[in-house]
């Protein structure tokens, strides 16, 4: 399972959300119940640390949507927090 920093960083390190290419991109993470737990600024800078309102989120699977700002189709996926 991927930890949050490695999964979130992978989105930029493999150019999925390179801020130079997708400067209008942003990402939103949701809990397993559909509650929004993080919404990035534009562009997404791999800055989600697995917290919500300053508290560490519990071990679980979280889902994300990526809006590429019109540069390509939106994407969705999941990431699992393991502590």
PDB file of N, CA and C in Angstrom:
ATOM      1  N   UNK A   1       0.843  -1.193   0.000  1.00  0.00           N
ATOM      2  CA  UNK A   1       0.000   0.000   0.000  1.00  0.00           C
ATOM      3  C   UNK A   1       0.879   1.245   0.000  1.00  0.00           C
ATOM      4  N   UNK A   2       0.397   2.275  -0.630  1.00  0.00           N
ATOM      5  CA  UNK A   2       1.154   3.513  -0.703  1.00  0.00           C
ATOM      6  C   UNK A   2       0.778   4.424   0.443  1.00  0.00           C
ATOM      7  N   UNK A   3       1.761   5.071   0.999  1.00  0.00           N
ATOM      8  CA  UNK A   3       1.500   6.102   1.990  1.00  0.00           C
ATOM      9  C   UNK A   3       1.123   7.375   1.268  1.00  0.00           C
ATOM     10  N   UNK A   4       0.534   8.299   1.960  1.00  0.00           N
ATOM     11  CA  UNK A   4       0.060   9.523   1.319  1.00  0.00           C
ATOM     12  C   UNK A   4       1.178  10.317   0.660  1.00  0.00           C
ATOM     13  N   UNK A   5       2.275  10.611   1.347  1.00  0.00           N
ATOM     14  CA  UNK A   5       3.280  11.427   0.674  1.00  0.00           C
ATOM     15  C   UNK A   5       3.811  10.785  -0.600  1.00  0.00           C
ATOM     16  N   UNK A   6       4.048   9.474  -0.581  1.00  0.00           N
ATOM     17  CA  UNK A   6       4.592   8.856  -1.781  1.00  0.00           C
ATOM     18  C   UNK A   6       3.569   8.834  -2.909  1.00  0.00           C
ATOM     19  N   UNK A   7       2.321   8.589  -2.596  1.00  0.00           N
ATOM     20  CA  UNK A   7       1.290   8.547  -3.634  1.00  0.00           C
ATOM     21  C   UNK A   7       1.039   9.938  -4.195  1.00  0.00           C
ATOM     22  N   UNK A   8       0.919  10.916  -3.315  1.00  0.00           N
ATOM     23  CA  UNK A   8       0.665  12.279  -3.782  1.00  0.00           C
ATOM     24  C   UNK A   8       1.855  12.810  -4.557  1.00  0.00           C
ATOM     25  N   UNK A   9       3.061  12.506  -4.113  1.00  0.00           N
ATOM     26  CA  UNK A   9       4.255  12.950  -4.820  1.00  0.00           C
ATOM     27  C   UNK A   9       4.381  12.268  -6.166  1.00  0.00           C
ATOM     28  N   UNK A  10       3.952  11.033  -6.248  1.00  0.00           N
ATOM     29  CA  UNK A  10       4.049  10.301  -7.513  1.00  0.00           C
ATOM     30  C   UNK A  10       3.241  10.986  -8.604  1.00  0.00           C
ATOM     31  N   UNK A  11       2.196  11.680  -8.221  1.00  0.00           N
ATOM     32  CA  UNK A  11       1.370  12.351  -9.212  1.00  0.00           C
ATOM     33  C   UNK A  11       2.140  13.460  -9.911  1.00  0.00           C
ATOM     34  N   UNK A  12       3.121  14.053  -9.224  1.00  0.00           N
ATOM     35  CA  UNK A  12       3.917  15.083  -9.882  1.00  0.00           C
ATOM     36  C   UNK A  12       5.235  14.527 -10.389  1.00  0.00           C
ATOM     37  N   UNK A  13       5.825  13.558  -9.690  1.00  0.00           N
ATOM     38  CA  UNK A  13       7.123  13.057 -10.124  1.00  0.00           C
ATOM     39  C   UNK A  13       7.053  12.309 -11.442  1.00  0.00           C
ATOM     40  N   UNK A  14       5.892  11.751 -11.780  1.00  0.00           N
ATOM     41  CA  UNK A  14       5.775  11.067 -13.079  1.00  0.00           C
ATOM     42  C   UNK A  14       5.051  11.941 -14.100  1.00  0.00           C
ATOM     43  N   UNK A  15       4.993  13.243 -13.832  1.00  0.00           N
ATOM     44  CA  UNK A  15       4.414  14.244 -14.727  1.00  0.00           C
ATOM     45  C   UNK A  15       2.914  14.130 -14.908  1.00  0.00           C
ATOM     46  N   UNK A  16       2.248  13.328 -14.073  1.00  0.00           N
ATOM     47  CA  UNK A  16       0.795  13.268 -14.157  1.00  0.00           C
ATOM     48  C   UNK A  16       0.208  14.651 -13.895  1.00  0.00           C
ATOM     49  N   UNK A  17       0.776  15.357 -12.937  1.00  0.00           N
ATOM     50  CA  UNK A  17       0.311  16.711 -12.620  1.00  0.00           C
ATOM     51  C   UNK A  17       1.481  17.689 -12.569  1.00  0.00           C
ATOM     52  N   UNK A  18       2.340  17.638 -13.544  1.00  0.00           N
ATOM     53  CA  UNK A  18       3.463  18.571 -13.585  1.00  0.00           C
ATOM     54  C   UNK A  18       2.902  19.991 -13.629  1.00  0.00           C
ATOM     55  N   UNK A  19       3.235  20.818 -12.625  1.00  0.00           N
ATOM     56  CA  UNK A  19       2.654  22.171 -12.592  1.00  0.00           C
ATOM     57  C   UNK A  19       3.027  23.015 -13.807  1.00  0.00           C
ATOM     58  N   UNK A  20       4.134  22.711 -14.469  1.00  0.00           N
ATOM     59  CA  UNK A  20       4.490  23.456 -15.675  1.00  0.00           C
ATOM     60  C   UNK A  20       3.576  23.107 -16.842  1.00  0.00           C
ATOM     61  N   UNK A  21       3.143  21.851 -16.891  1.00  0.00           N
ATOM     62  CA  UNK A  21       2.265  21.415 -17.973  1.00  0.00           C
ATOM     63  C   UNK A  21       0.788  21.627 -17.662  1.00  0.00           C
ATOM     64  N   UNK A  22       0.429  21.523 -16.387  1.00  0.00           N
ATOM     65  CA  UNK A  22      -0.981  21.599 -15.973  1.00  0.00           C
ATOM     66  C   UNK A  22      -1.150  22.668 -14.903  1.00  0.00           C
ATOM     67  N   UNK A  23      -0.885  23.905 -15.252  1.00  0.00           N
ATOM     68  CA  UNK A  23      -0.905  24.986 -14.258  1.00  0.00           C
ATOM     69  C   UNK A  23      -2.303  25.321 -13.746  1.00  0.00           C
ATOM     70  N   UNK A  24      -3.340  24.806 -14.371  1.00  0.00           N
ATOM     71  CA  UNK A  24      -4.707  25.004 -13.868  1.00  0.00           C
ATOM     72  C   UNK A  24      -5.264  23.751 -13.210  1.00  0.00           C
ATOM     73  N   UNK A  25      -4.399  22.775 -12.961  1.00  0.00           N
ATOM     74  CA  UNK A  25      -4.864  21.513 -12.379  1.00  0.00           C
ATOM     75  C   UNK A  25      -5.125  21.659 -10.888  1.00  0.00           C
ATOM     76  N   UNK A  26      -6.014  20.830 -10.397  1.00  0.00           N
ATOM     77  CA  UNK A  26      -6.201  20.708  -8.952  1.00  0.00           C
ATOM     78  C   UNK A  26      -6.745  19.316  -8.655  1.00  0.00           C
ATOM     79  N   UNK A  27      -6.596  18.921  -7.405  1.00  0.00           N
ATOM     80  CA  UNK A  27      -6.986  17.579  -6.984  1.00  0.00           C
ATOM     81  C   UNK A  27      -7.822  17.683  -5.725  1.00  0.00           C
ATOM     82  N   UNK A  28      -8.796  16.805  -5.621  1.00  0.00           N
ATOM     83  CA  UNK A  28      -9.644  16.749  -4.432  1.00  0.00           C
ATOM     84  C   UNK A  28      -9.624  15.313  -3.925  1.00  0.00           C
ATOM     85  N   UNK A  29      -9.390  15.163  -2.615  1.00  0.00           N
ATOM     86  CA  UNK A  29      -9.399  13.852  -1.970  1.00  0.00           C
ATOM     87  C   UNK A  29     -10.669  13.714  -1.144  1.00  0.00           C
ATOM     88  N   UNK A  30     -11.229  12.491  -1.140  1.00  0.00           N
ATOM     89  CA  UNK A  30     -12.469  12.196  -0.421  1.00  0.00           C
ATOM     90  C   UNK A  30     -12.274  10.966   0.462  1.00  0.00           C
ATOM     91  N   UNK A  31     -13.012  10.946   1.565  1.00  0.00           N
ATOM     92  CA  UNK A  31     -13.024   9.766   2.428  1.00  0.00           C
ATOM     93  C   UNK A  31     -13.833   8.666   1.763  1.00  0.00           C
ATOM     94  N   UNK A  32     -13.834   7.508   2.379  1.00  0.00           N
ATOM     95  CA  UNK A  32     -14.599   6.379   1.837  1.00  0.00           C
ATOM     96  C   UNK A  32     -16.101   6.648   1.856  1.00  0.00           C
ATOM     97  N   UNK A  33     -16.531   7.647   2.616  1.00  0.00           N
ATOM     98  CA  UNK A  33     -17.954   8.016   2.692  1.00  0.00           C
ATOM     99  C   UNK A  33     -18.288   9.181   1.769  1.00  0.00           C
ATOM    100  N   UNK A  34     -17.295   9.657   1.013  1.00  0.00           N
ATOM    101  CA  UNK A  34     -17.538  10.735   0.067  1.00  0.00           C
ATOM    102  C   UNK A  34     -17.351  12.125   0.631  1.00  0.00           C
ATOM    103  N   UNK A  35     -16.868  12.234   1.868  1.00  0.00           N
ATOM    104  CA  UNK A  35     -16.614  13.547   2.459  1.00  0.00           C
ATOM    105  C   UNK A  35     -15.303  14.099   1.918  1.00  0.00           C
ATOM    106  N   UNK A  36     -15.299  15.358   1.514  1.00  0.00           N
ATOM    107  CA  UNK A  36     -14.082  15.986   1.027  1.00  0.00           C
ATOM    108  C   UNK A  36     -13.118  16.193   2.199  1.00  0.00           C
ATOM    109  N   UNK A  37     -11.878  15.705   2.029  1.00  0.00           N
ATOM    110  CA  UNK A  37     -10.880  15.871   3.093  1.00  0.00           C
ATOM    111  C   UNK A  37      -9.721  16.764   2.664  1.00  0.00           C
ATOM    112  N   UNK A  38      -9.613  17.062   1.371  1.00  0.00           N
ATOM    113  CA  UNK A  38      -8.569  17.971   0.888  1.00  0.00           C
ATOM    114  C   UNK A  38      -8.936  18.467  -0.494  1.00  0.00           C
ATOM    115  N   UNK A  39      -8.728  19.762  -0.699  1.00  0.00           N
ATOM    116  CA  UNK A  39      -8.879  20.361  -2.026  1.00  0.00           C
ATOM    117  C   UNK A  39      -7.642  21.225  -2.240  1.00  0.00           C
ATOM    118  N   UNK A  40      -6.919  20.933  -3.280  1.00  0.00           N
ATOM    119  CA  UNK A  40      -5.677  21.660  -3.530  1.00  0.00           C
ATOM    120  C   UNK A  40      -5.946  23.016  -4.154  1.00  0.00           C
ATOM    121  N   UNK A  41      -4.899  23.806  -4.161  1.00  0.00           N
ATOM    122  CA  UNK A  41      -4.895  25.038  -4.937  1.00  0.00           C
ATOM    123  C   UNK A  41      -4.526  24.701  -6.371  1.00  0.00           C
ATOM    124  N   UNK A  42      -4.420  25.726  -7.197  1.00  0.00           N
ATOM    125  CA  UNK A  42      -4.026  25.539  -8.589  1.00  0.00           C
ATOM    126  C   UNK A  42      -2.654  26.152  -8.783  1.00  0.00           C
ATOM    127  N   UNK A  43      -1.693  25.429  -9.293  1.00  0.00           N
ATOM    128  CA  UNK A  43      -1.693  24.002  -9.589  1.00  0.00           C
ATOM    129  C   UNK A  43      -1.458  23.186  -8.324  1.00  0.00           C
ATOM    130  N   UNK A  44      -1.760  21.897  -8.413  1.00  0.00           N
ATOM    131  CA  UNK A  44      -1.492  20.984  -7.305  1.00  0.00           C
ATOM    132  C   UNK A  44       0.013  20.824  -7.158  1.00  0.00           C
ATOM    133  N   UNK A  45       0.521  20.985  -5.931  1.00  0.00           N
ATOM    134  CA  UNK A  45       1.964  20.966  -5.685  1.00  0.00           C
ATOM    135  C   UNK A  45       2.403  19.812  -4.795  1.00  0.00           C
ATOM    136  N   UNK A  46       1.675  18.715  -4.789  1.00  0.00           N
ATOM    137  CA  UNK A  46       1.997  17.551  -3.935  1.00  0.00           C
ATOM    138  C   UNK A  46       2.082  17.955  -2.471  1.00  0.00           C
ATOM    139  N   UNK A  47       1.128  18.740  -2.033  1.00  0.00           N
ATOM    140  CA  UNK A  47       1.203  19.277  -0.673  1.00  0.00           C
ATOM    141  C   UNK A  47       0.200  18.657   0.297  1.00  0.00           C
ATOM    142  N   UNK A  48      -0.503  17.611  -0.090  1.00  0.00           N
ATOM    143  CA  UNK A  48      -1.397  16.952   0.863  1.00  0.00           C
ATOM    144  C   UNK A  48      -0.583  16.007   1.715  1.00  0.00           C
ATOM    145  N   UNK A  49      -0.715  16.132   3.017  1.00  0.00           N
ATOM    146  CA  UNK A  49       0.081  15.325   3.947  1.00  0.00           C
ATOM    147  C   UNK A  49      -0.748  14.294   4.703  1.00  0.00           C
ATOM    148  N   UNK A  50      -1.954  14.014   4.230  1.00  0.00           N
ATOM    149  CA  UNK A  50      -2.784  13.002   4.877  1.00  0.00           C
ATOM    150  C   UNK A  50      -3.479  13.499   6.125  1.00  0.00           C
ATOM    151  N   UNK A  51      -3.673  14.802   6.212  1.00  0.00           N
ATOM    152  CA  UNK A  51      -4.378  15.367   7.363  1.00  0.00           C
ATOM    153  C   UNK A  51      -5.656  16.057   6.902  1.00  0.00           C
ATOM    154  N   UNK A  52      -6.538  16.273   7.869  1.00  0.00           N
ATOM    155  CA  UNK A  52      -7.761  17.030   7.643  1.00  0.00           C
ATOM    156  C   UNK A  52      -7.930  17.955   8.833  1.00  0.00           C
ATOM    157  N   UNK A  53      -7.975  19.240   8.575  1.00  0.00           N
ATOM    158  CA  UNK A  53      -8.098  20.267   9.616  1.00  0.00           C
ATOM    159  C   UNK A  53      -7.030  20.081  10.697  1.00  0.00           C
ATOM    160  N   UNK A  54      -5.796  19.752  10.257  1.00  0.00           N
ATOM    161  CA  UNK A  54      -4.671  19.629  11.165  1.00  0.00           C
ATOM    162  C   UNK A  54      -4.537  18.304  11.892  1.00  0.00           C
ATOM    163  N   UNK A  55      -5.463  17.388  11.685  1.00  0.00           N
ATOM    164  CA  UNK A  55      -5.424  16.081  12.347  1.00  0.00           C
ATOM    165  C   UNK A  55      -5.120  14.989  11.333  1.00  0.00           C
ATOM    166  N   UNK A  56      -4.291  14.012  11.732  1.00  0.00           N
ATOM    167  CA  UNK A  56      -4.001  12.898  10.851  1.00  0.00           C
ATOM    168  C   UNK A  56      -5.270  12.107  10.580  1.00  0.00           C
ATOM    169  N   UNK A  57      -5.462  11.779   9.307  1.00  0.00           N
ATOM    170  CA  UNK A  57      -6.603  10.943   8.943  1.00  0.00           C
ATOM    171  C   UNK A  57      -6.300   9.495   9.314  1.00  0.00           C
ATOM    172  N   UNK A  58      -7.338   8.721   9.612  1.00  0.00           N
ATOM    173  CA  UNK A  58      -7.119   7.321   9.981  1.00  0.00           C
ATOM    174  C   UNK A  58      -6.664   6.477   8.790  1.00  0.00           C
ATOM    175  N   UNK A  59      -6.072   5.338   9.115  1.00  0.00           N
ATOM    176  CA  UNK A  59      -5.708   4.373   8.085  1.00  0.00           C
ATOM    177  C   UNK A  59      -6.983   4.005   7.333  1.00  0.00           C
ATOM    178  N   UNK A  60      -6.939   4.170   6.029  1.00  0.00           N
ATOM    179  CA  UNK A  60      -8.110   3.891   5.189  1.00  0.00           C
ATOM    180  C   UNK A  60      -7.740   4.147   3.742  1.00  0.00           C
ATOM    181  N   UNK A  61      -8.668   3.854   2.863  1.00  0.00           N
ATOM    182  CA  UNK A  61      -8.512   4.181   1.454  1.00  0.00           C
ATOM    183  C   UNK A  61      -9.259   5.475   1.194  1.00  0.00           C
ATOM    184  N   UNK A  62      -8.616   6.378   0.475  1.00  0.00           N
ATOM    185  CA  UNK A  62      -9.191   7.662   0.111  1.00  0.00           C
ATOM    186  C   UNK A  62      -9.220   7.747  -1.415  1.00  0.00           C
ATOM    187  N   UNK A  63     -10.167   8.484  -1.910  1.00  0.00           N
ATOM    188  CA  UNK A  63     -10.380   8.572  -3.349  1.00  0.00           C
ATOM    189  C   UNK A  63     -10.092   9.993  -3.802  1.00  0.00           C
ATOM    190  N   UNK A  64      -9.643  10.127  -5.032  1.00  0.00           N
ATOM    191  CA  UNK A  64      -9.330  11.460  -5.537  1.00  0.00           C
ATOM    192  C   UNK A  64      -9.886  11.660  -6.936  1.00  0.00           C
ATOM    193  N   UNK A  65     -10.105  12.918  -7.247  1.00  0.00           N
ATOM    194  CA  UNK A  65     -10.418  13.337  -8.609  1.00  0.00           C
ATOM    195  C   UNK A  65      -9.385  14.386  -8.991  1.00  0.00           C
ATOM    196  N   UNK A  66      -8.904  14.287 -10.192  1.00  0.00           N
ATOM    197  CA  UNK A  66      -7.952  15.259 -10.713  1.00  0.00           C
ATOM    198  C   UNK A  66      -8.622  16.019 -11.838  1.00  0.00           C
ATOM    199  N   UNK A  67      -8.638  17.326 -11.709  1.00  0.00           N
ATOM    200  CA  UNK A  67      -9.121  18.204 -12.766  1.00  0.00           C
ATOM    201  C   UNK A  67      -7.876  18.816 -13.404  1.00  0.00           C
ATOM    202  N   UNK A  68      -7.651  18.520 -14.655  1.00  0.00           N
ATOM    203  CA  UNK A  68      -6.462  19.003 -15.359  1.00  0.00           C
ATOM    204  C   UNK A  68      -6.655  20.398 -15.941  1.00  0.00           C
ATOM    205  N   UNK A  69      -7.690  21.076 -15.523  1.00  0.00           N
ATOM    206  CA  UNK A  69      -7.920  22.444 -15.984  1.00  0.00           C
ATOM    207  C   UNK A  69      -8.235  22.531 -17.461  1.00  0.00           C
ATOM    208  N   UNK A  70      -8.860  21.485 -18.002  1.00  0.00           N
ATOM    209  CA  UNK A  70      -9.238  21.491 -19.408  1.00  0.00           C
ATOM    210  C   UNK A  70      -8.153  20.994 -20.344  1.00  0.00           C
ATOM    211  N   UNK A  71      -6.956  20.716 -19.831  1.00  0.00           N
ATOM    212  CA  UNK A  71      -5.856  20.265 -20.684  1.00  0.00           C
ATOM    213  C   UNK A  71      -6.020  18.818 -21.125  1.00  0.00           C
ATOM    214  N   UNK A  72      -6.782  18.046 -20.379  1.00  0.00           N
ATOM    215  CA  UNK A  72      -7.089  16.652 -20.720  1.00  0.00           C
ATOM    216  C   UNK A  72      -8.270  16.213 -19.884  1.00  0.00           C
ATOM    217  N   UNK A  73      -8.764  15.011 -20.106  1.00  0.00           N
ATOM    218  CA  UNK A  73      -9.909  14.509 -19.349  1.00  0.00           C
ATOM    219  C   UNK A  73      -9.547  14.357 -17.877  1.00  0.00           C
ATOM    220  N   UNK A  74     -10.534  14.563 -17.028  1.00  0.00           N
ATOM    221  CA  UNK A  74     -10.346  14.368 -15.595  1.00  0.00           C
ATOM    222  C   UNK A  74      -9.980  12.910 -15.299  1.00  0.00           C
ATOM    223  N   UNK A  75      -9.345  12.694 -14.164  1.00  0.00           N
ATOM    224  CA  UNK A  75      -8.954  11.342 -13.757  1.00  0.00           C
ATOM    225  C   UNK A  75      -9.414  11.092 -12.334  1.00  0.00           C
ATOM    226  N   UNK A  76      -9.600   9.830 -11.991  1.00  0.00           N
ATOM    227  CA  UNK A  76      -9.955   9.448 -10.631  1.00  0.00           C
ATOM    228  C   UNK A  76      -9.090   8.281 -10.216  1.00  0.00           C
ATOM    229  N   UNK A  77      -9.013   8.064  -8.908  1.00  0.00           N
ATOM    230  CA  UNK A  77      -8.242   6.938  -8.392  1.00  0.00           C
ATOM    231  C   UNK A  77      -8.358   6.875  -6.893  1.00  0.00           C
ATOM    232  N   UNK A  78      -7.505   6.055  -6.307  1.00  0.00           N
ATOM    233  CA  UNK A  78      -7.524   5.906  -4.848  1.00  0.00           C
ATOM    234  C   UNK A  78      -6.107   5.834  -4.319  1.00  0.00           C
ATOM    235  N   UNK A  79      -5.983   6.142  -3.058  1.00  0.00           N
ATOM    236  CA  UNK A  79      -4.715   6.064  -2.338  1.00  0.00           C
ATOM    237  C   UNK A  79      -5.033   5.549  -0.935  1.00  0.00           C
ATOM    238  N   UNK A  80      -4.160   4.741  -0.403  1.00  0.00           N
ATOM    239  CA  UNK A  80      -4.385   4.199   0.951  1.00  0.00           C
ATOM    240  C   UNK A  80      -3.380   4.822   1.900  1.00  0.00           C
ATOM    241  N   UNK A  81      -3.888   5.305   3.023  1.00  0.00           N
ATOM    242  CA  UNK A  81      -3.022   5.820   4.087  1.00  0.00           C
ATOM    243  C   UNK A  81      -2.668   4.668   4.999  1.00  0.00           C
ATOM    244  N   UNK A  82      -1.383   4.453   5.185  1.00  0.00           N
ATOM    245  CA  UNK A  82      -0.851   3.465   6.139  1.00  0.00           C
ATOM    246  C   UNK A  82       0.091   4.217   7.054  1.00  0.00           C
ATOM    247  N   UNK A  83      -0.081   4.050   8.333  1.00  0.00           N
ATOM    248  CA  UNK A  83       0.810   4.739   9.284  1.00  0.00           C
ATOM    249  C   UNK A  83       1.613   3.733  10.069  1.00  0.00           C
TER     250      UNK A  83
END
